[in-house]
Amino acid sequence: MKRTLIILFAAILGLTACNKFEKGEGDMTYKIYKSEGKPKIQEGDFIKFNGIQMIETKDGDSTLVNTYDNERPAFFPVTKSMFKGDLVSALKLLGEGDSASFKLNLDSMAKYSGQPKPAEAKNNYATFTVKIEKVLHKVANEADSVFENKKRDFYKAEYEVLIAKNKANEAAKIAKYIADNDLKITTTASGLNYIIEAPGNAVRAELTDTILVDYTGQFTNKKADGKINVFDTSNAAIAKEAGIYSPMAQYAARPLVLGQLPAGFAEGVKMIGIGGKIKIIIPSKLGYGENGGGPINPFTPLVFDIELKSIIKPNAVAAGSR
């Protein structure tokens, strides 16, 4: 998979210098990098694929989606095309094992999806580079109920493979992150890895307290472009650099009830006082466990950089820096 990722990412970075795209339906253009010669995807099929979605901005290429960074392939039911030259039209050019890039019209995508066109887009297309991992073909005249059962079994089997892989690789991911960043960590009895960068004052939070914290959460793997793989942050500059900035979010120290946070996060915060800073590497058993949540896969270790700004006792005013 790593070699496939390198090939695809190199291909997409070179799109601006390569004009050898063929004309497809509507405004779609495409370039096929690899074809295995297997049956093409058809309406009604169910596919598993990895992909990168990018747009060009005045500041350079911007990645909107990268399933490799998320370490989670996408599953997609192939429905009727919404417009000529949409993603379904593009996918129908491929079969299992194939890889390609497509340029799709952003105005048409916005019109038919109901999602606004990215304001930062420099031109009127998005580029999708995809690798079709598996295809579950719907047999002609097959009852919808029968195929739905096949889809559920297919997804369950593939997801169980993902979970087993994550579980087997978790310890190695943590060790690699520590080694790659040359960290001198301490490990608690629970398995939390930490470095106290500033101890703060003598005040310590309790589980019933609300804490005000600046933080950045990232995965242990780097993104394809070599940057840290941030999934959440209270810092606007970091969010913009990571490509996860949302104008709807409030980027400032955030109030969180300590007892409602993952056990590893709470344990780390309780080690520092107000004004303190700590880096923690949380094994999944102290984080989101075997189920994961949102962008976090099952059995995924997490890294947090935390600064404790203040502690608010129940029904009390904030305990500020002293």
PDB file of C-alpha atoms in Angstrom:
ATOM      1  CA  MET A   1       0.000   0.000   0.000  1.00  0.00           C
ATOM      2  CA  LYS A   2       2.852   2.418   0.788  1.00  0.00           C
ATOM      3  CA  ARG A   3       4.207   2.079  -2.766  1.00  0.00           C
ATOM      4  CA  THR A   4       0.714   2.630  -4.193  1.00  0.00           C
ATOM      5  CA  LEU A   5       0.345   5.770  -2.086  1.00  0.00           C
ATOM      6  CA  ILE A   6       3.678   7.151  -3.272  1.00  0.00           C
ATOM      7  CA  ILE A   7       2.739   6.520  -6.903  1.00  0.00           C
ATOM      8  CA  LEU A   8      -0.688   8.117  -6.573  1.00  0.00           C
ATOM      9  CA  PHE A   9       0.526  11.107  -4.594  1.00  0.00           C
ATOM     10  CA  ALA A  10       3.377  11.712  -7.024  1.00  0.00           C
ATOM     11  CA  ALA A  11       0.905  11.464  -9.870  1.00  0.00           C
ATOM     12  CA  ILE A  12      -1.476  13.995  -8.400  1.00  0.00           C
ATOM     13  CA  LEU A  13       1.285  16.461  -7.578  1.00  0.00           C
ATOM     14  CA  GLY A  14       2.335  16.320 -11.203  1.00  0.00           C
ATOM     15  CA  LEU A  15      -1.106  17.031 -12.649  1.00  0.00           C
ATOM     16  CA  THR A  16      -0.473  20.716 -13.259  1.00  0.00           C
ATOM     17  CA  ALA A  17       2.506  19.807 -15.425  1.00  0.00           C
ATOM     18  CA  CYS A  18       0.700  17.081 -17.318  1.00  0.00           C
ATOM     19  CA  ASN A  19      -2.033  17.872 -19.825  1.00  0.00           C
ATOM     20  CA  LYS A  20      -2.474  14.363 -21.235  1.00  0.00           C
ATOM     21  CA  PHE A  21      -5.981  13.922 -19.883  1.00  0.00           C
ATOM     22  CA  GLU A  22      -8.680  12.406 -22.070  1.00  0.00           C
ATOM     23  CA  LYS A  23     -12.166  13.823 -22.523  1.00  0.00           C
ATOM     24  CA  GLY A  24     -14.917  12.011 -20.647  1.00  0.00           C
ATOM     25  CA  GLU A  25     -18.621  12.677 -20.134  1.00  0.00           C
ATOM     26  CA  GLY A  26     -19.684  16.289 -19.661  1.00  0.00           C
ATOM     27  CA  ASP A  27     -16.827  18.413 -18.343  1.00  0.00           C
ATOM     28  CA  MET A  28     -14.956  15.464 -16.840  1.00  0.00           C
ATOM     29  CA  THR A  29     -11.449  14.608 -18.003  1.00  0.00           C
ATOM     30  CA  TYR A  30      -9.454  11.602 -16.910  1.00  0.00           C
ATOM     31  CA  LYS A  31      -6.143   9.802 -16.987  1.00  0.00           C
ATOM     32  CA  ILE A  32      -5.868   6.081 -16.223  1.00  0.00           C
ATOM     33  CA  TYR A  33      -2.585   5.025 -14.622  1.00  0.00           C
ATOM     34  CA  LYS A  34      -3.227   1.307 -14.302  1.00  0.00           C
ATOM     35  CA  SER A  35      -5.819  -1.049 -15.755  1.00  0.00           C
ATOM     36  CA  GLU A  36      -6.156  -4.684 -14.704  1.00  0.00           C
ATOM     37  CA  GLY A  37      -8.654  -5.450 -17.464  1.00  0.00           C
ATOM     38  CA  LYS A  38     -11.352  -6.602 -15.042  1.00  0.00           C
ATOM     39  CA  PRO A  39     -15.088  -5.918 -15.487  1.00  0.00           C
ATOM     40  CA  LYS A  40     -15.953  -2.237 -15.229  1.00  0.00           C
ATOM     41  CA  ILE A  41     -17.907  -0.790 -12.353  1.00  0.00           C
ATOM     42  CA  GLN A  42     -21.634  -0.526 -13.049  1.00  0.00           C
ATOM     43  CA  GLU A  43     -24.610   1.176 -11.463  1.00  0.00           C
ATOM     44  CA  GLY A  44     -25.708  -0.866  -8.450  1.00  0.00           C
ATOM     45  CA  ASP A  45     -22.222  -2.151  -7.579  1.00  0.00           C
ATOM     46  CA  PHE A  46     -20.593  -1.606  -4.183  1.00  0.00           C
ATOM     47  CA  ILE A  47     -16.923  -0.628  -4.112  1.00  0.00           C
ATOM     48  CA  LYS A  48     -14.032  -0.184  -1.720  1.00  0.00           C
ATOM     49  CA  PHE A  49     -11.441   2.370  -2.788  1.00  0.00           C
ATOM     50  CA  ASN A  50      -8.691   4.684  -1.605  1.00  0.00           C
ATOM     51  CA  GLY A  51      -8.442   8.204  -2.927  1.00  0.00           C
ATOM     52  CA  ILE A  52      -7.177  11.753  -2.738  1.00  0.00           C
ATOM     53  CA  GLN A  53      -9.358  14.788  -3.511  1.00  0.00           C
ATOM     54  CA  MET A  54      -7.547  18.058  -4.223  1.00  0.00           C
ATOM     55  CA  ILE A  55      -8.261  21.559  -5.457  1.00  0.00           C
ATOM     56  CA  GLU A  56      -5.852  24.196  -6.699  1.00  0.00           C
ATOM     57  CA  THR A  57      -5.729  27.429  -4.682  1.00  0.00           C
ATOM     58  CA  LYS A  58      -3.716  30.619  -4.999  1.00  0.00           C
ATOM     59  CA  ASP A  59      -1.406  29.196  -2.331  1.00  0.00           C
ATOM     60  CA  GLY A  60      -0.928  25.880  -4.133  1.00  0.00           C
ATOM     61  CA  ASP A  61      -2.668  22.504  -4.098  1.00  0.00           C
ATOM     62  CA  SER A  62      -5.001  21.857  -1.168  1.00  0.00           C
ATOM     63  CA  THR A  63      -5.973  18.319  -0.126  1.00  0.00           C
ATOM     64  CA  LEU A  64      -9.634  18.028   0.888  1.00  0.00           C
ATOM     65  CA  VAL A  65      -9.742  14.251   1.447  1.00  0.00           C
ATOM     66  CA  ASN A  66      -7.026  11.624   1.659  1.00  0.00           C
ATOM     67  CA  THR A  67      -8.093   8.155   2.748  1.00  0.00           C
ATOM     68  CA  TYR A  68      -4.449   7.115   3.065  1.00  0.00           C
ATOM     69  CA  ASP A  69      -3.876   9.793   5.705  1.00  0.00           C
ATOM     70  CA  ASN A  70      -6.975   8.566   7.531  1.00  0.00           C
ATOM     71  CA  GLU A  71      -5.848   4.932   7.129  1.00  0.00           C
ATOM     72  CA  ARG A  72      -9.439   4.127   6.267  1.00  0.00           C
ATOM     73  CA  PRO A  73     -10.613   3.212   2.740  1.00  0.00           C
ATOM     74  CA  ALA A  74     -13.952   4.487   1.495  1.00  0.00           C
ATOM     75  CA  PHE A  75     -16.960   2.290   0.727  1.00  0.00           C
ATOM     76  CA  PHE A  76     -19.288   3.583  -1.962  1.00  0.00           C
ATOM     77  CA  PRO A  77     -22.597   2.353  -3.410  1.00  0.00           C
ATOM     78  CA  VAL A  78     -22.610   3.164  -7.108  1.00  0.00           C
ATOM     79  CA  THR A  79     -25.928   4.909  -7.764  1.00  0.00           C
ATOM     80  CA  LYS A  80     -27.321   6.757 -10.777  1.00  0.00           C
ATOM     81  CA  SER A  81     -25.212   9.647 -12.016  1.00  0.00           C
ATOM     82  CA  MET A  82     -26.414  13.052 -10.811  1.00  0.00           C
ATOM     83  CA  PHE A  83     -24.957  14.800 -13.844  1.00  0.00           C
ATOM     84  CA  LYS A  84     -22.788  13.962 -16.837  1.00  0.00           C
ATOM     85  CA  GLY A  85     -19.178  13.910 -15.760  1.00  0.00           C
ATOM     86  CA  ASP A  86     -19.777  13.281 -12.046  1.00  0.00           C
ATOM     87  CA  LEU A  87     -17.813  10.877  -9.845  1.00  0.00           C
ATOM     88  CA  VAL A  88     -20.079   7.948 -10.742  1.00  0.00           C
ATOM     89  CA  SER A  89     -19.379   8.573 -14.439  1.00  0.00           C
ATOM     90  CA  ALA A  90     -15.684   8.541 -13.645  1.00  0.00           C
ATOM     91  CA  LEU A  91     -15.758   5.371 -11.576  1.00  0.00           C
ATOM     92  CA  LYS A  92     -17.548   3.491 -14.359  1.00  0.00           C
ATOM     93  CA  LEU A  93     -14.360   3.776 -16.407  1.00  0.00           C
ATOM     94  CA  LEU A  94     -12.559   1.553 -13.888  1.00  0.00           C
ATOM     95  CA  GLY A  95     -12.538  -2.004 -12.597  1.00  0.00           C
ATOM     96  CA  GLU A  96     -11.061  -3.732  -9.567  1.00  0.00           C
ATOM     97  CA  GLY A  97      -7.358  -2.949  -9.181  1.00  0.00           C
ATOM     98  CA  ASP A  98      -7.429   0.074 -11.508  1.00  0.00           C
ATOM     99  CA  SER A  99      -6.123   3.544 -10.626  1.00  0.00           C
ATOM    100  CA  ALA A 100      -6.777   6.895 -12.291  1.00  0.00           C
ATOM    101  CA  SER A 101      -7.164  10.646 -11.865  1.00  0.00           C
ATOM    102  CA  PHE A 102     -10.301  12.614 -12.732  1.00  0.00           C
ATOM    103  CA  LYS A 103     -10.990  16.333 -12.969  1.00  0.00           C
ATOM    104  CA  LEU A 104     -14.611  17.119 -12.083  1.00  0.00           C
ATOM    105  CA  ASN A 105     -16.529  20.380 -12.447  1.00  0.00           C
ATOM    106  CA  LEU A 106     -16.872  22.150  -9.081  1.00  0.00           C
ATOM    107  CA  ASP A 107     -19.935  24.185 -10.064  1.00  0.00           C
ATOM    108  CA  SER A 108     -21.815  21.047 -11.089  1.00  0.00           C
ATOM    109  CA  MET A 109     -20.699  19.235  -7.925  1.00  0.00           C
ATOM    110  CA  ALA A 110     -21.971  22.122  -5.786  1.00  0.00           C
ATOM    111  CA  LYS A 111     -25.274  22.334  -7.667  1.00  0.00           C
ATOM    112  CA  TYR A 112     -26.179  18.664  -7.372  1.00  0.00           C
ATOM    113  CA  SER A 113     -24.637  17.823  -3.988  1.00  0.00           C
ATOM    114  CA  GLY A 114     -25.948  20.840  -2.098  1.00  0.00           C
ATOM    115  CA  GLN A 115     -22.434  21.469  -0.753  1.00  0.00           C
ATOM    116  CA  PRO A 116     -20.893  24.884  -1.479  1.00  0.00           C
ATOM    117  CA  LYS A 117     -17.991  25.221  -3.844  1.00  0.00           C
ATOM    118  CA  PRO A 118     -14.734  25.688  -1.890  1.00  0.00           C
ATOM    119  CA  ALA A 119     -14.222  29.459  -1.622  1.00  0.00           C
ATOM    120  CA  GLU A 120     -10.460  29.101  -1.952  1.00  0.00           C
ATOM    121  CA  ALA A 121     -10.605  27.215  -5.265  1.00  0.00           C
ATOM    122  CA  LYS A 122      -8.484  28.912  -7.938  1.00  0.00           C
ATOM    123  CA  ASN A 123     -10.252  27.242 -10.861  1.00  0.00           C
ATOM    124  CA  ASN A 124     -13.420  25.293 -11.516  1.00  0.00           C
ATOM    125  CA  TYR A 125     -12.404  21.689 -10.999  1.00  0.00           C
ATOM    126  CA  ALA A 126     -11.493  19.230  -8.279  1.00  0.00           C
ATOM    127  CA  THR A 127      -9.051  16.417  -8.928  1.00  0.00           C
ATOM    128  CA  PHE A 128      -9.733  12.913  -7.630  1.00  0.00           C
ATOM    129  CA  THR A 129      -6.976  10.289  -7.747  1.00  0.00           C
ATOM    130  CA  VAL A 130      -8.372   6.853  -6.874  1.00  0.00           C
ATOM    131  CA  LYS A 131      -7.327   3.230  -6.533  1.00  0.00           C
ATOM    132  CA  ILE A 132     -10.168   0.697  -6.728  1.00  0.00           C
ATOM    133  CA  GLU A 133      -9.406  -1.919  -4.086  1.00  0.00           C
ATOM    134  CA  LYS A 134     -12.401  -4.238  -4.455  1.00  0.00           C
ATOM    135  CA  VAL A 135     -15.684  -4.367  -6.346  1.00  0.00           C
ATOM    136  CA  LEU A 136     -18.810  -6.236  -5.293  1.00  0.00           C
ATOM    137  CA  HIS A 137     -20.783  -6.557  -8.516  1.00  0.00           C
ATOM    138  CA  LYS A 138     -24.572  -6.714  -8.472  1.00  0.00           C
ATOM    139  CA  VAL A 139     -25.690  -9.671 -10.547  1.00  0.00           C
ATOM    140  CA  ALA A 140     -28.351  -9.037 -13.204  1.00  0.00           C
ATOM    141  CA  ASN A 141     -31.887  -9.639 -11.903  1.00  0.00           C
ATOM    142  CA  GLU A 142     -30.532 -10.161  -8.367  1.00  0.00           C
ATOM    143  CA  ALA A 143     -33.091  -9.169  -5.725  1.00  0.00           C
ATOM    144  CA  ASP A 144     -32.207  -5.946  -3.914  1.00  0.00           C
ATOM    145  CA  SER A 145     -32.656  -7.655  -0.548  1.00  0.00           C
ATOM    146  CA  VAL A 146     -30.164 -10.385  -1.484  1.00  0.00           C
ATOM    147  CA  PHE A 147     -27.582  -7.853  -2.635  1.00  0.00           C
ATOM    148  CA  GLU A 148     -28.074  -5.746   0.495  1.00  0.00           C
ATOM    149  CA  ASN A 149     -27.167  -8.780   2.587  1.00  0.00           C
ATOM    150  CA  LYS A 150     -24.081  -9.324   0.425  1.00  0.00           C
ATOM    151  CA  LYS A 151     -23.074  -5.671   0.912  1.00  0.00           C
ATOM    152  CA  ARG A 152     -23.402  -5.944   4.684  1.00  0.00           C
ATOM    153  CA  ASP A 153     -21.312  -9.122   4.745  1.00  0.00           C
ATOM    154  CA  PHE A 154     -18.726  -7.556   2.421  1.00  0.00           C
ATOM    155  CA  TYR A 155     -18.419  -4.404   4.542  1.00  0.00           C
ATOM    156  CA  LYS A 156     -18.286  -6.362   7.794  1.00  0.00           C
ATOM    157  CA  ALA A 157     -15.521  -8.625   6.508  1.00  0.00           C
ATOM    158  CA  GLU A 158     -13.447  -5.710   5.194  1.00  0.00           C
ATOM    159  CA  TYR A 159     -13.935  -3.689   8.386  1.00  0.00           C
ATOM    160  CA  GLU A 160     -12.911  -6.647  10.534  1.00  0.00           C
ATOM    161  CA  VAL A 161      -9.680  -6.856   8.523  1.00  0.00           C
ATOM    162  CA  LEU A 162      -9.070  -3.148   9.243  1.00  0.00           C
ATOM    163  CA  ILE A 163      -9.691  -3.632  12.974  1.00  0.00           C
ATOM    164  CA  ALA A 164      -7.394  -6.656  13.186  1.00  0.00           C
ATOM    165  CA  LYS A 165      -4.639  -4.787  11.331  1.00  0.00           C
ATOM    166  CA  ASN A 166      -4.931  -1.739  13.596  1.00  0.00           C
ATOM    167  CA  LYS A 167      -4.881  -3.877  16.726  1.00  0.00           C
ATOM    168  CA  ALA A 168      -1.792  -5.776  15.589  1.00  0.00           C
ATOM    169  CA  ASN A 169       0.073  -2.599  14.586  1.00  0.00           C
ATOM    170  CA  GLU A 170      -0.808  -0.285  17.481  1.00  0.00           C
ATOM    171  CA  ALA A 171       2.230  -0.893  19.685  1.00  0.00           C
ATOM    172  CA  ALA A 172       4.554  -0.528  16.698  1.00  0.00           C
ATOM    173  CA  LYS A 173       2.916   2.780  15.718  1.00  0.00           C
ATOM    174  CA  ILE A 174       3.518   4.200  19.196  1.00  0.00           C
ATOM    175  CA  ALA A 175       7.118   2.988  19.254  1.00  0.00           C
ATOM    176  CA  LYS A 176       7.784   4.419  15.783  1.00  0.00           C
ATOM    177  CA  TYR A 177       6.328   7.812  16.696  1.00  0.00           C
ATOM    178  CA  ILE A 178       8.502   8.002  19.814  1.00  0.00           C
ATOM    179  CA  ALA A 179      11.625   6.942  17.902  1.00  0.00           C
ATOM    180  CA  ASP A 180      11.009   9.179  14.875  1.00  0.00           C
ATOM    181  CA  ASN A 181      10.578  12.228  17.114  1.00  0.00           C
ATOM    182  CA  ASP A 182      13.407  11.252  19.496  1.00  0.00           C
ATOM    183  CA  LEU A 183      11.148  11.636  22.534  1.00  0.00           C
ATOM    184  CA  LYS A 184      12.272  10.918  26.086  1.00  0.00           C
ATOM    185  CA  ILE A 185       8.970   9.694  27.422  1.00  0.00           C
ATOM    186  CA  THR A 186       7.765   8.385  30.770  1.00  0.00           C
ATOM    187  CA  THR A 187       5.083   5.692  30.890  1.00  0.00           C
ATOM    188  CA  THR A 188       2.494   5.422  33.656  1.00  0.00           C
ATOM    189  CA  ALA A 189       1.137   2.164  35.085  1.00  0.00           C
ATOM    190  CA  SER A 190      -1.940   2.576  32.862  1.00  0.00           C
ATOM    191  CA  GLY A 191       0.204   2.743  29.712  1.00  0.00           C
ATOM    192  CA  LEU A 192       0.038   6.506  29.094  1.00  0.00           C
ATOM    193  CA  ASN A 193       3.231   7.924  27.571  1.00  0.00           C
ATOM    194  CA  TYR A 194       3.987  11.538  28.481  1.00  0.00           C
ATOM    195  CA  ILE A 195       6.470  14.395  28.577  1.00  0.00           C
ATOM    196  CA  ILE A 196       5.806  17.311  30.924  1.00  0.00           C
ATOM    197  CA  GLU A 197       7.088  20.373  29.093  1.00  0.00           C
ATOM    198  CA  ALA A 198       6.035  22.840  31.810  1.00  0.00           C
ATOM    199  CA  PRO A 199       4.582  21.722  35.184  1.00  0.00           C
ATOM    200  CA  GLY A 200       2.406  24.787  35.814  1.00  0.00           C
ATOM    201  CA  ASN A 201       1.390  25.828  39.303  1.00  0.00           C
ATOM    202  CA  ALA A 202       0.356  23.652  42.212  1.00  0.00           C
ATOM    203  CA  VAL A 203      -3.350  23.553  41.330  1.00  0.00           C
ATOM    204  CA  ARG A 204      -4.595  20.215  39.983  1.00  0.00           C
ATOM    205  CA  ALA A 205      -7.873  19.492  38.215  1.00  0.00           C
ATOM    206  CA  GLU A 206     -10.368  16.917  39.434  1.00  0.00           C
ATOM    207  CA  LEU A 207     -12.732  14.892  37.279  1.00  0.00           C
ATOM    208  CA  THR A 208     -15.707  17.082  38.239  1.00  0.00           C
ATOM    209  CA  ASP A 209     -13.910  20.251  37.092  1.00  0.00           C
ATOM    210  CA  THR A 210     -14.211  22.057  33.801  1.00  0.00           C
ATOM    211  CA  ILE A 211     -10.809  22.719  32.306  1.00  0.00           C
ATOM    212  CA  LEU A 212      -9.925  25.452  29.835  1.00  0.00           C
ATOM    213  CA  VAL A 213      -7.275  24.069  27.474  1.00  0.00           C
ATOM    214  CA  ASP A 214      -5.442  24.784  24.271  1.00  0.00           C
ATOM    215  CA  TYR A 215      -4.734  21.496  22.521  1.00  0.00           C
ATOM    216  CA  THR A 216      -3.838  19.786  19.280  1.00  0.00           C
ATOM    217  CA  GLY A 217      -4.694  16.144  18.609  1.00  0.00           C
ATOM    218  CA  GLN A 218      -2.899  14.201  15.915  1.00  0.00           C
ATOM    219  CA  PHE A 219      -2.446  10.652  14.664  1.00  0.00           C
ATOM    220  CA  THR A 220       0.938   8.964  14.978  1.00  0.00           C
ATOM    221  CA  ASN A 221       1.344   8.635  11.193  1.00  0.00           C
ATOM    222  CA  LYS A 222       2.372  11.630   9.109  1.00  0.00           C
ATOM    223  CA  LYS A 223       0.337  12.773   6.140  1.00  0.00           C
ATOM    224  CA  ALA A 224       1.399  11.957   2.603  1.00  0.00           C
ATOM    225  CA  ASP A 225       2.929  15.438   2.276  1.00  0.00           C
ATOM    226  CA  GLY A 226       5.104  14.859   5.361  1.00  0.00           C
ATOM    227  CA  LYS A 227       3.113  17.150   7.667  1.00  0.00           C
ATOM    228  CA  ILE A 228       1.755  16.088  11.050  1.00  0.00           C
ATOM    229  CA  ASN A 229      -1.643  14.423  10.787  1.00  0.00           C
ATOM    230  CA  VAL A 230      -3.880  16.710  12.875  1.00  0.00           C
ATOM    231  CA  PHE A 231      -7.511  15.704  13.433  1.00  0.00           C
ATOM    232  CA  ASP A 232      -8.542  18.395  15.956  1.00  0.00           C
ATOM    233  CA  THR A 233      -7.107  21.579  17.418  1.00  0.00           C
ATOM    234  CA  SER A 234      -8.069  24.754  19.259  1.00  0.00           C
ATOM    235  CA  ASN A 235      -5.426  26.708  17.312  1.00  0.00           C
ATOM    236  CA  ALA A 236      -6.570  28.411  14.097  1.00  0.00           C
ATOM    237  CA  ALA A 237      -3.079  28.584  12.581  1.00  0.00           C
ATOM    238  CA  ILE A 238      -2.506  24.864  13.134  1.00  0.00           C
ATOM    239  CA  ALA A 239      -5.957  24.064  11.716  1.00  0.00           C
ATOM    240  CA  LYS A 240      -5.205  26.044   8.548  1.00  0.00           C
ATOM    241  CA  GLU A 241      -1.790  24.430   8.133  1.00  0.00           C
ATOM    242  CA  ALA A 242      -3.360  20.982   8.601  1.00  0.00           C
ATOM    243  CA  GLY A 243      -6.177  21.689   6.151  1.00  0.00           C
ATOM    244  CA  ILE A 244      -8.944  21.139   8.716  1.00  0.00           C
ATOM    245  CA  TYR A 245      -9.848  24.785   9.366  1.00  0.00           C
ATOM    246  CA  SER A 246     -13.565  25.512   9.656  1.00  0.00           C
ATOM    247  CA  PRO A 247     -14.954  29.061   9.770  1.00  0.00           C
ATOM    248  CA  MET A 248     -17.755  27.694  11.975  1.00  0.00           C
ATOM    249  CA  ALA A 249     -15.338  26.603  14.719  1.00  0.00           C
ATOM    250  CA  GLN A 250     -14.201  28.794  17.601  1.00  0.00           C
ATOM    251  CA  TYR A 251     -10.427  28.720  17.775  1.00  0.00           C
ATOM    252  CA  ALA A 252      -9.500  29.543  21.352  1.00  0.00           C
ATOM    253  CA  ALA A 253      -8.902  27.697  24.606  1.00  0.00           C
ATOM    254  CA  ARG A 254     -11.873  25.362  25.013  1.00  0.00           C
ATOM    255  CA  PRO A 255     -13.859  24.449  28.129  1.00  0.00           C
ATOM    256  CA  LEU A 256     -14.095  20.682  28.652  1.00  0.00           C
ATOM    257  CA  VAL A 257     -15.451  18.672  31.565  1.00  0.00           C
ATOM    258  CA  LEU A 258     -12.478  16.557  32.617  1.00  0.00           C
ATOM    259  CA  GLY A 259     -14.520  13.522  33.637  1.00  0.00           C
ATOM    260  CA  GLN A 260     -16.163  13.350  30.202  1.00  0.00           C
ATOM    261  CA  LEU A 261     -12.867  13.065  28.315  1.00  0.00           C
ATOM    262  CA  PRO A 262     -10.985   9.895  27.343  1.00  0.00           C
ATOM    263  CA  ALA A 263      -9.174   8.380  30.310  1.00  0.00           C
ATOM    264  CA  GLY A 264      -5.708   9.050  28.880  1.00  0.00           C
ATOM    265  CA  PHE A 265      -6.461  12.731  28.225  1.00  0.00           C
ATOM    266  CA  ALA A 266      -7.798  13.189  31.756  1.00  0.00           C
ATOM    267  CA  GLU A 267      -4.804  11.395  33.286  1.00  0.00           C
ATOM    268  CA  GLY A 268      -2.424  13.674  31.408  1.00  0.00           C
ATOM    269  CA  VAL A 269      -4.188  16.886  32.400  1.00  0.00           C
ATOM    270  CA  LYS A 270      -4.164  15.867  36.081  1.00  0.00           C
ATOM    271  CA  MET A 271      -0.328  15.772  35.970  1.00  0.00           C
ATOM    272  CA  ILE A 272       0.008  19.508  35.334  1.00  0.00           C
ATOM    273  CA  GLY A 273      -1.181  22.700  36.969  1.00  0.00           C
ATOM    274  CA  ILE A 274      -2.494  25.918  35.510  1.00  0.00           C
ATOM    275  CA  GLY A 275      -0.003  27.204  32.959  1.00  0.00           C
ATOM    276  CA  GLY A 276       1.362  23.694  32.465  1.00  0.00           C
ATOM    277  CA  LYS A 277       2.076  21.977  29.156  1.00  0.00           C
ATOM    278  CA  ILE A 278       2.208  18.257  28.456  1.00  0.00           C
ATOM    279  CA  LYS A 279       2.555  15.965  25.433  1.00  0.00           C
ATOM    280  CA  ILE A 280       0.744  12.657  25.796  1.00  0.00           C
ATOM    281  CA  ILE A 281       0.672   9.565  23.587  1.00  0.00           C
ATOM    282  CA  ILE A 282      -2.527   7.695  24.350  1.00  0.00           C
ATOM    283  CA  PRO A 283      -2.915   3.986  23.564  1.00  0.00           C
ATOM    284  CA  SER A 284      -6.391   3.158  22.303  1.00  0.00           C
ATOM    285  CA  LYS A 285      -7.361   1.456  25.564  1.00  0.00           C
ATOM    286  CA  LEU A 286      -7.130   4.906  27.191  1.00  0.00           C
ATOM    287  CA  GLY A 287      -8.648   6.671  24.182  1.00  0.00           C
ATOM    288  CA  TYR A 288     -11.410   5.552  21.831  1.00  0.00           C
ATOM    289  CA  GLY A 289     -10.757   1.843  22.160  1.00  0.00           C
ATOM    290  CA  GLU A 290     -11.897  -0.927  19.882  1.00  0.00           C
ATOM    291  CA  ASN A 291     -14.777   1.108  18.433  1.00  0.00           C
ATOM    292  CA  GLY A 292     -13.106   4.402  17.557  1.00  0.00           C
ATOM    293  CA  GLY A 293     -15.243   7.440  16.839  1.00  0.00           C
ATOM    294  CA  GLY A 294     -15.575  10.052  14.069  1.00  0.00           C
ATOM    295  CA  PRO A 295     -12.259  10.234  12.187  1.00  0.00           C
ATOM    296  CA  ILE A 296     -10.599   7.940  14.738  1.00  0.00           C
ATOM    297  CA  ASN A 297     -10.342   4.293  13.712  1.00  0.00           C
ATOM    298  CA  PRO A 298     -10.607   1.377  16.163  1.00  0.00           C
ATOM    299  CA  PHE A 299      -7.367   0.609  18.030  1.00  0.00           C
ATOM    300  CA  THR A 300      -5.812   3.957  17.081  1.00  0.00           C
ATOM    301  CA  PRO A 301      -3.207   5.613  19.323  1.00  0.00           C
ATOM    302  CA  LEU A 302      -3.424   9.395  19.595  1.00  0.00           C
ATOM    303  CA  VAL A 303      -1.006  12.218  20.375  1.00  0.00           C
ATOM    304  CA  PHE A 304      -2.086  15.386  22.194  1.00  0.00           C
ATOM    305  CA  ASP A 305      -0.207  18.572  22.977  1.00  0.00           C
ATOM    306  CA  ILE A 306      -2.053  20.262  25.845  1.00  0.00           C
ATOM    307  CA  GLU A 307      -1.728  23.573  27.666  1.00  0.00           C
ATOM    308  CA  LEU A 308      -3.912  24.008  30.757  1.00  0.00           C
ATOM    309  CA  LYS A 309      -5.169  27.589  30.932  1.00  0.00           C
ATOM    310  CA  SER A 310      -7.528  27.448  33.890  1.00  0.00           C
ATOM    311  CA  ILE A 311      -9.685  25.206  36.059  1.00  0.00           C
ATOM    312  CA  ILE A 312     -13.320  25.906  36.777  1.00  0.00           C
ATOM    313  CA  LYS A 313     -14.783  24.226  39.851  1.00  0.00           C
ATOM    314  CA  PRO A 314     -18.454  23.226  39.784  1.00  0.00           C
ATOM    315  CA  ASN A 315     -20.588  26.322  40.467  1.00  0.00           C
ATOM    316  CA  ALA A 316     -17.469  28.445  40.884  1.00  0.00           C
ATOM    317  CA  VAL A 317     -15.472  31.012  38.933  1.00  0.00           C
ATOM    318  CA  ALA A 318     -12.372  30.062  37.014  1.00  0.00           C
ATOM    319  CA  ALA A 319      -9.139  29.492  38.898  1.00  0.00           C
ATOM    320  CA  GLY A 320      -6.797  31.667  36.817  1.00  0.00           C
ATOM    321  CA  SER A 321      -3.037  31.532  36.564  1.00  0.00           C
ATOM    322  CA  ARG A 322      -1.448  32.401  39.884  1.00  0.00           C
TER     323      ARG A 322
END
